[in-house]
mmCIF file of C-alpha atoms in Angstrom:
data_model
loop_
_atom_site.group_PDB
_atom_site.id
_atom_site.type_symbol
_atom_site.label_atom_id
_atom_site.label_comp_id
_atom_site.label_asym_id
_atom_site.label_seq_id
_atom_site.Cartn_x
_atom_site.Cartn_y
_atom_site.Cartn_z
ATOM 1 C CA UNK L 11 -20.361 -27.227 -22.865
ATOM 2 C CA UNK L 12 -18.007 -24.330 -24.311
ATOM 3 C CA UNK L 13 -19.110 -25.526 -27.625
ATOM 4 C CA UNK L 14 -23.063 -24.413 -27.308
ATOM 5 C CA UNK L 15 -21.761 -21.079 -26.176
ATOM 6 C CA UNK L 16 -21.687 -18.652 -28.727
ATOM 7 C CA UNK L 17 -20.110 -15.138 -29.763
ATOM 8 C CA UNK L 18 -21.566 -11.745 -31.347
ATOM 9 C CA UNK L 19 -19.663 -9.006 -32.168
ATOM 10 C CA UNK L 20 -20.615 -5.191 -32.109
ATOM 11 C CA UNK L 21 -21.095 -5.131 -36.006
ATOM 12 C CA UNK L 22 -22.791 -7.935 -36.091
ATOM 13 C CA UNK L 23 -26.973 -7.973 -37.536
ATOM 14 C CA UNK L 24 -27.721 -9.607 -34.258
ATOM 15 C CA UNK L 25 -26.091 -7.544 -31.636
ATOM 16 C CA UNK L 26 -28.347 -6.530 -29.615
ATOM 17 C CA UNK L 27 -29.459 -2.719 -30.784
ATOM 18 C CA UNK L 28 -30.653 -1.441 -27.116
ATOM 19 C CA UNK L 29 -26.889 -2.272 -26.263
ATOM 20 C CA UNK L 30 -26.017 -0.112 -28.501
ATOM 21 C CA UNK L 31 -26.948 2.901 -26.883
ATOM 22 C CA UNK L 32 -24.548 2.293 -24.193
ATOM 23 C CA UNK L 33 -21.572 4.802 -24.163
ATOM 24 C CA UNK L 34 -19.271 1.943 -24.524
ATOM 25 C CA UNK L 35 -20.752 -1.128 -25.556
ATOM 26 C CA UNK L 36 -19.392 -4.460 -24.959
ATOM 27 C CA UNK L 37 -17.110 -5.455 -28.298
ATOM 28 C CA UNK L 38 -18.226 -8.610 -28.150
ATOM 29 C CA UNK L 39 -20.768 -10.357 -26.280
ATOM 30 C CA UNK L 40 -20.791 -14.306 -24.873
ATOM 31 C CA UNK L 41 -24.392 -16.025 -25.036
ATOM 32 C CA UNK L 42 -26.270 -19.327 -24.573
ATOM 33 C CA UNK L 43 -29.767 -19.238 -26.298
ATOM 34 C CA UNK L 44 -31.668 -16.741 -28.252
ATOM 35 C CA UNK L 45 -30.142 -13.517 -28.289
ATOM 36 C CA UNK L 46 -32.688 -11.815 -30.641
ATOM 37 C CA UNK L 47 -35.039 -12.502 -27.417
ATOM 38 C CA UNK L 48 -33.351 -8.624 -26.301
ATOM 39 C CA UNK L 49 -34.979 -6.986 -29.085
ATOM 40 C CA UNK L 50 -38.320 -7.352 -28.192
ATOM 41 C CA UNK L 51 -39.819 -5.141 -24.977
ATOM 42 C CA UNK L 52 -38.319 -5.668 -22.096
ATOM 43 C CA UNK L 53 -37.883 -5.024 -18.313
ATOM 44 C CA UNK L 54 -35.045 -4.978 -15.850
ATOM 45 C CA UNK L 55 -35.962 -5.948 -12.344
ATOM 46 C CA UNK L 56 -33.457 -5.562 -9.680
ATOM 47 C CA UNK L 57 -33.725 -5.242 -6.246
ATOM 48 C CA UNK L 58 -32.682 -6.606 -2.583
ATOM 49 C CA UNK L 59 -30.740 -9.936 -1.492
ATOM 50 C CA UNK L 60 -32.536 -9.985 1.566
ATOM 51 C CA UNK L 61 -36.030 -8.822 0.356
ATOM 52 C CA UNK L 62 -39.017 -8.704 2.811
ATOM 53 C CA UNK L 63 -41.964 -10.740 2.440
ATOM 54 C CA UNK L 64 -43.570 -7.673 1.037
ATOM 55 C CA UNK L 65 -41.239 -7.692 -1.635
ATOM 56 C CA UNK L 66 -41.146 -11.536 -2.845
ATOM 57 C CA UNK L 67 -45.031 -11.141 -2.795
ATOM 58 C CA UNK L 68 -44.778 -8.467 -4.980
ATOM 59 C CA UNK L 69 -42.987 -10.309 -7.896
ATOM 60 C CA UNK L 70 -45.096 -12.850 -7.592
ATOM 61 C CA UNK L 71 -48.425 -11.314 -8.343
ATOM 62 C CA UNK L 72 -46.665 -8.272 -10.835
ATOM 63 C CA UNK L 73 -44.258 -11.162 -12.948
ATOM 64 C CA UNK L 74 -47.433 -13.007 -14.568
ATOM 65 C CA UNK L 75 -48.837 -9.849 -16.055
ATOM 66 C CA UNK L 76 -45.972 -8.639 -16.660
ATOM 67 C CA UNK L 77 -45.197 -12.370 -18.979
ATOM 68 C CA UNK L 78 -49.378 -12.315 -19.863
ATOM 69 C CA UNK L 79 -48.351 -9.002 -21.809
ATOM 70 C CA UNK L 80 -45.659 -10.497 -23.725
ATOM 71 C CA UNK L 81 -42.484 -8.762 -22.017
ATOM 72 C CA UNK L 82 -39.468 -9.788 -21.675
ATOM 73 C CA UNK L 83 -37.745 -9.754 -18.158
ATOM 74 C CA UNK L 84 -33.889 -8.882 -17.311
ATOM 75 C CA UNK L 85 -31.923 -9.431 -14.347
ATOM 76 C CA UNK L 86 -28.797 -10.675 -13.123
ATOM 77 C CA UNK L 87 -29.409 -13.838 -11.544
ATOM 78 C CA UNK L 88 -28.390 -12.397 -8.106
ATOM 79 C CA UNK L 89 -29.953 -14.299 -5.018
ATOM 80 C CA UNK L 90 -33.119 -12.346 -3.510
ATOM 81 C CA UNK L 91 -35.118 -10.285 -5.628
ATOM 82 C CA UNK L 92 -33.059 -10.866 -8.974
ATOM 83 C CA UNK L 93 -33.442 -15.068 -8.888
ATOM 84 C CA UNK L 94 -37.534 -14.486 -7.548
ATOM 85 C CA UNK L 95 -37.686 -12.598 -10.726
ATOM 86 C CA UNK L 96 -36.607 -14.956 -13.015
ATOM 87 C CA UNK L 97 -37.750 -18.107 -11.619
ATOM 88 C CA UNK L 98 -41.264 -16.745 -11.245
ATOM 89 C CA UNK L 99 -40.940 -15.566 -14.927
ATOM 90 C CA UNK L 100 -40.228 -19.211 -15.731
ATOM 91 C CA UNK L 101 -42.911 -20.480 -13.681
ATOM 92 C CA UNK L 102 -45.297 -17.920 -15.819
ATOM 93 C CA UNK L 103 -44.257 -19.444 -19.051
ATOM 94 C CA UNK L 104 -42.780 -16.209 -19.733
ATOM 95 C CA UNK L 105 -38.506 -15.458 -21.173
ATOM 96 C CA UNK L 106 -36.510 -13.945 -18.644
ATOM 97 C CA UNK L 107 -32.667 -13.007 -19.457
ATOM 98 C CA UNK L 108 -30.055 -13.269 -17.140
ATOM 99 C CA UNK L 109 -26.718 -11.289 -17.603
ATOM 100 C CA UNK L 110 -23.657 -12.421 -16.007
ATOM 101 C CA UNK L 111 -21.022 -11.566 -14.069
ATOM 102 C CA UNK L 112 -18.427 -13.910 -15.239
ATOM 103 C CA UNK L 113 -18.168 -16.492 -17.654
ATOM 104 C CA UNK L 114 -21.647 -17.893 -18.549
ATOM 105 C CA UNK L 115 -19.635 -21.668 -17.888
ATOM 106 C CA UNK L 116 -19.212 -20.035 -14.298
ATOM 107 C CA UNK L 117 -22.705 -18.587 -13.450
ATOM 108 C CA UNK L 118 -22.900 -17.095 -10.355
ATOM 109 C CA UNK L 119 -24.537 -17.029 -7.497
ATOM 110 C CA UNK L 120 -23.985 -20.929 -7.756
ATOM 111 C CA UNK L 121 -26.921 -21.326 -5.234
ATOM 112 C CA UNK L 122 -29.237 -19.988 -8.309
ATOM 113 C CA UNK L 123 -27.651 -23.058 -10.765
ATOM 114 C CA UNK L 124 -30.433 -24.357 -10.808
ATOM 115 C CA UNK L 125 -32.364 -21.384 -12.161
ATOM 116 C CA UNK L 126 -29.599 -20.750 -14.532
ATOM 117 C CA UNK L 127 -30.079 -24.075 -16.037
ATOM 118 C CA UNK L 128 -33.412 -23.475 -16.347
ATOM 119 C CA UNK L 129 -33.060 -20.306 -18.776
ATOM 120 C CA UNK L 130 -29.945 -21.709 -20.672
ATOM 121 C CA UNK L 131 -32.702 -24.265 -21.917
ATOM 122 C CA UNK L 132 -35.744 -21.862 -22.428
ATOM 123 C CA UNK L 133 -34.415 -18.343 -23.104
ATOM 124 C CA UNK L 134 -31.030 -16.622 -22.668
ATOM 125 C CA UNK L 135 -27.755 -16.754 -20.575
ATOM 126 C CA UNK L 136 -25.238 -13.369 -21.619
ATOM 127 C CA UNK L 137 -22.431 -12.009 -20.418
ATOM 128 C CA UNK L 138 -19.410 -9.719 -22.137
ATOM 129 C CA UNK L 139 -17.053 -12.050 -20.134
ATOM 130 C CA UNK L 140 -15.590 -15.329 -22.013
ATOM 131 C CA UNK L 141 -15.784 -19.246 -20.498
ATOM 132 C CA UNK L 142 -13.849 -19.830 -17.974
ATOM 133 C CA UNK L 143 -13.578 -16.040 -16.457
ATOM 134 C CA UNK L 144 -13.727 -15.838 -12.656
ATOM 135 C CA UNK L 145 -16.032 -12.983 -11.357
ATOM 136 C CA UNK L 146 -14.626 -10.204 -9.674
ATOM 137 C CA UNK L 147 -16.205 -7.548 -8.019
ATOM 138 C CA UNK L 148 -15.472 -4.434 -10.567
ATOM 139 C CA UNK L 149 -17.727 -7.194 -12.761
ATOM 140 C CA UNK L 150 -20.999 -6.369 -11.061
ATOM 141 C CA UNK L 151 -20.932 -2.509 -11.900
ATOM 142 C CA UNK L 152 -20.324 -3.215 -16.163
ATOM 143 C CA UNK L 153 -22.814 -6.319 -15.899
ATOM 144 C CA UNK L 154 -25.338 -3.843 -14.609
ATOM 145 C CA UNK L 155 -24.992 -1.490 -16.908
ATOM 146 C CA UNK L 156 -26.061 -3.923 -19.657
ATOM 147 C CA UNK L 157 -28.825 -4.941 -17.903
ATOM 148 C CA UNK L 158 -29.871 -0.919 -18.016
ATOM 149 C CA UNK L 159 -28.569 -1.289 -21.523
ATOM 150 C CA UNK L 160 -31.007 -4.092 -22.089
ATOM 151 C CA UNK L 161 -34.388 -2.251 -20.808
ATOM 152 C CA UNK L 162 -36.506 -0.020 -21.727
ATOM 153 C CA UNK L 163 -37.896 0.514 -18.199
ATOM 154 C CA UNK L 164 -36.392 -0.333 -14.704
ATOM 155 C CA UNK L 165 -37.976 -1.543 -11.830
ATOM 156 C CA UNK L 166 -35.839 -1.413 -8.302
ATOM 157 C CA UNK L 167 -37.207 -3.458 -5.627
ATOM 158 C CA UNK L 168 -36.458 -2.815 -2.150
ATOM 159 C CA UNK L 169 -32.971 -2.375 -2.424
ATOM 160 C CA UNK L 170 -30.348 -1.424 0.374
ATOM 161 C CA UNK L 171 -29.497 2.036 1.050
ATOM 162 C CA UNK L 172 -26.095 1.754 0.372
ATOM 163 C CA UNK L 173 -26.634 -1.112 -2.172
ATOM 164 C CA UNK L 174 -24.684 -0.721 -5.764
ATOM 165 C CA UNK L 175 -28.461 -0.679 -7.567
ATOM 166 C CA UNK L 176 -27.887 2.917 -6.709
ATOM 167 C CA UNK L 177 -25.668 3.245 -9.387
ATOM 168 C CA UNK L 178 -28.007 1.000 -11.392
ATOM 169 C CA UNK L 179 -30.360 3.728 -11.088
ATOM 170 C CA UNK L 180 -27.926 6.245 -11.985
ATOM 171 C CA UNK L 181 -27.159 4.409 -15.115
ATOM 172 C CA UNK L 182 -30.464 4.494 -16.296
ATOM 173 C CA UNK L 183 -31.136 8.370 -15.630
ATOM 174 C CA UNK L 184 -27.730 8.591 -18.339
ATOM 175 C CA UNK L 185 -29.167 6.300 -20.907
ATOM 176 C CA UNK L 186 -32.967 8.458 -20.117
ATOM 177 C CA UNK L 187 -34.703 5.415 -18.994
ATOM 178 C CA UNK L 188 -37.382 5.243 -16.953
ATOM 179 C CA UNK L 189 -37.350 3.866 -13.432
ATOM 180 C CA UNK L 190 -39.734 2.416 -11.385
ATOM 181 C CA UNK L 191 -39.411 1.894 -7.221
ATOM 182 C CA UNK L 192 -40.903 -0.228 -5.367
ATOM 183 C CA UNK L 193 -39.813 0.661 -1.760
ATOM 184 C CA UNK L 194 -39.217 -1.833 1.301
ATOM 185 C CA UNK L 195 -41.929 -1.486 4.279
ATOM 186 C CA UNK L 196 -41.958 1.836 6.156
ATOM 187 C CA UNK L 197 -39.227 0.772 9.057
ATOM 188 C CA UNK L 198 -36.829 -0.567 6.236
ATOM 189 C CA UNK L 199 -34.692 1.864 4.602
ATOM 190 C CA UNK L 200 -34.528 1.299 1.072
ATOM 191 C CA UNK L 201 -33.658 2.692 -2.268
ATOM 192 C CA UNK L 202 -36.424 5.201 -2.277
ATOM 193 C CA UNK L 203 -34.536 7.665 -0.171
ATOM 194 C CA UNK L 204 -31.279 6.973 -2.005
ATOM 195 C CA UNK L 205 -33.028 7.132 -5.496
ATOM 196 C CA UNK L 206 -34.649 10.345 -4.951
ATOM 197 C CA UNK L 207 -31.276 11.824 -3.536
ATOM 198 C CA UNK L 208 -29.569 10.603 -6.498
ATOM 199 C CA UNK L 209 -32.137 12.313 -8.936
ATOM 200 C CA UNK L 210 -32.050 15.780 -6.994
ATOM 201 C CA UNK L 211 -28.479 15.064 -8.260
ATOM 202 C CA UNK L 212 -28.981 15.166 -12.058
ATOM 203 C CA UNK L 213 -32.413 16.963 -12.025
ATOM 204 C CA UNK L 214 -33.440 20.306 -10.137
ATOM 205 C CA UNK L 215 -36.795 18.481 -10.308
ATOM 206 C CA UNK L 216 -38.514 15.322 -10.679
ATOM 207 C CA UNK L 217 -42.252 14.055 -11.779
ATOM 208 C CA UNK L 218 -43.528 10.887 -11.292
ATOM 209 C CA UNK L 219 -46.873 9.179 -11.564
ATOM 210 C CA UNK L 220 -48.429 6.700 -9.129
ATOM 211 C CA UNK L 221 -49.283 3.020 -10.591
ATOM 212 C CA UNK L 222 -52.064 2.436 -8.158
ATOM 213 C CA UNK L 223 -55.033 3.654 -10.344
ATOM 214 C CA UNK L 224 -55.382 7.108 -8.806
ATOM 215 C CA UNK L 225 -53.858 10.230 -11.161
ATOM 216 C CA UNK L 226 -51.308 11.780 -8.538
ATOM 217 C CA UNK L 227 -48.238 13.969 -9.649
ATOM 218 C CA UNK L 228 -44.902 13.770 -7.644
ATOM 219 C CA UNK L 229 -42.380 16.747 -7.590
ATOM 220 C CA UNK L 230 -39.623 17.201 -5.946
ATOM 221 C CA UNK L 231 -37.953 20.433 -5.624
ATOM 222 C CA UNK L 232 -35.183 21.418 -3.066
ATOM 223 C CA UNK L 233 -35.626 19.142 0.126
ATOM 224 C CA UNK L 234 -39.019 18.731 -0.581
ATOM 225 C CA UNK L 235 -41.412 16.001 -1.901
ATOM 226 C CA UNK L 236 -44.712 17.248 -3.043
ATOM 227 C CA UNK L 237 -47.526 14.858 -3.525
ATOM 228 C CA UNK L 238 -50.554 16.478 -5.665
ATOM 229 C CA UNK L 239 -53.701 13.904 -5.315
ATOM 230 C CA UNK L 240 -56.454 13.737 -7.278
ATOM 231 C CA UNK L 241 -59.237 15.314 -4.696
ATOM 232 C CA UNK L 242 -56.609 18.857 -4.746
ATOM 233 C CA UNK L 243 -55.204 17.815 -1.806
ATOM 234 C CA UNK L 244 -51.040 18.258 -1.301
ATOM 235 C CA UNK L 245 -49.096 16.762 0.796
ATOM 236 C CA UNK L 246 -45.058 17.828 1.316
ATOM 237 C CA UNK L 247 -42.739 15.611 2.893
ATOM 238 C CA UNK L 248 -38.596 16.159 3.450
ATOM 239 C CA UNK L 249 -37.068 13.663 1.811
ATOM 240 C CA UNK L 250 -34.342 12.725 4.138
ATOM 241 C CA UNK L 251 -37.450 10.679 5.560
ATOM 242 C CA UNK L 252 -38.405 7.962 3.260
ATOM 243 C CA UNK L 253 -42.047 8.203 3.202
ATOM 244 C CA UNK L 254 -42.787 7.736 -0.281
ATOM 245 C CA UNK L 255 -45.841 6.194 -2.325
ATOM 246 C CA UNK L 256 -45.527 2.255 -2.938
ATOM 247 C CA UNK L 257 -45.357 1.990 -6.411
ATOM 248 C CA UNK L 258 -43.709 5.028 -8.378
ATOM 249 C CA UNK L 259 -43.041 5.977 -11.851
ATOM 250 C CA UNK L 260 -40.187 8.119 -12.294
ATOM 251 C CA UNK L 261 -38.646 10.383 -14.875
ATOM 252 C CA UNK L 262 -36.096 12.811 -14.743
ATOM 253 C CA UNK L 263 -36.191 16.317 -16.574
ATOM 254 C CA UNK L 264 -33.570 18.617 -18.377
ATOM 255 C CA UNK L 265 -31.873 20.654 -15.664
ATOM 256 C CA UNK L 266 -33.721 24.630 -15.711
ATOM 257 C CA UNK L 267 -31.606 26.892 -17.162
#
């Protein structure tokens, strides 16, 4: 097995260039498949071990368009939202890319192995960490920064409160990528309170744009979420309650002088 697993280098032709924006880029990265698959557009879609209903049904009917437009997906093979993504990718006839926490002769969660088989065969196993390395938990934090690395949008799905995909989302607001939430159901506290918090953080304010059709402009400014609809009607929420659209596309500005 160690012998189909293969080694690029930084300087390498075939290093992956979106890795390359990374502050500090893996030296050399560990693979099983077609690497050159990371060049071509891609998303990252991470989210919740636990997801809701709400949330599984929501891969499933986004994935195939996602695959019917020829994109890539990235994840990291996690149970919950991260294995839904790939294996409905799969299902789709689409590539999916899983980045590892460990060695790729280790993959881990071992109750995805069967997924992980799946895109060893079809796509693309990675990691920066060589056979035989044991994950440990300071591993999840650099394997998610590649998957950032990887994208070139991010879409968080129901994830915790106090999950690490908050520094997931962090990551991409460095490397100016944007980020897409899809929150949990009303009663579940998810990301989208902890996401816009973490913004407010980096931005003084934020503009987003709804994917449901309509043409409405999010800002957020202080403590306050304004919602700008099409019809000229405004609505202003405090964001320390997360009532926030369904589907959001978010992008952070300079800081104002």
């Amino acid at each position: 097995e160690h012998h189909k697993i293969r080694t690029v280098f930084w300087n390498n032709p075939i290093y992956p260039e979106k890795l390359k924006r990374l502050g500090f880029p893996p030296a050399v990265l560990f693979f099983h498949g077609d690497i050159e698959v990371l060049n071509a557009p891609t998303v990252a879609i991470v989210g919740a071990r636990c997801p809701t209903n709400l949330g599984r049904l929501w891969v499933e009917a986004v994935i195939p368009k996602i695959v019917e437009a020829g994109v890539t997906t990235v994840s990291g093979g996690a149970r919950g939202i991260d294995g839904d993504v790939h294996m409905a990718t799969l299902n789709s006839l689409g590539k999916t890319v899983a980045f590892l926490p460990g060695g790729i002769d280790r993959p881990y969660p071992g109750g995805n192995y069967g997924i992980f088989e799946r895109i060893k065969k079809t796509v693309l196993l990675i990691s920066e960490y060589g056979p035989q390395t044991c994950v440990r938990p300071e591993n999840f934090h650099k394997r998610n920064r590649l998957i950032v690395g990887s994208a070139d949008i991010v879409i968080i799905v129901e994830a915790a409160f106090k999950s690490g995909t908050i520094m997931t989302a962090r990551k991409a607001l460095h490397e100016n990528i944007d980020i897409m939430v899809v929150p949990g159901p009303p009663m579940v506290q998810s990301l989208a309170k902890s996401l816009l918090i973490a913004l407010l953080c980096n931005s003084q304010m934020l503009v987003a744009r709804l994917q449901n059709g309509s043409v409405t402009d999010v800002a957020v400014e202080g403590n306050l979420l304004f919602i700008s609809h099409g019809s000229g009607a405004l609505d202003v929420y405090d964001i320390s309650i997360p009532q926030i659209p369904l589907f959001v596309r978010t992008t952070a500005l300079p800081n104002s002088a």
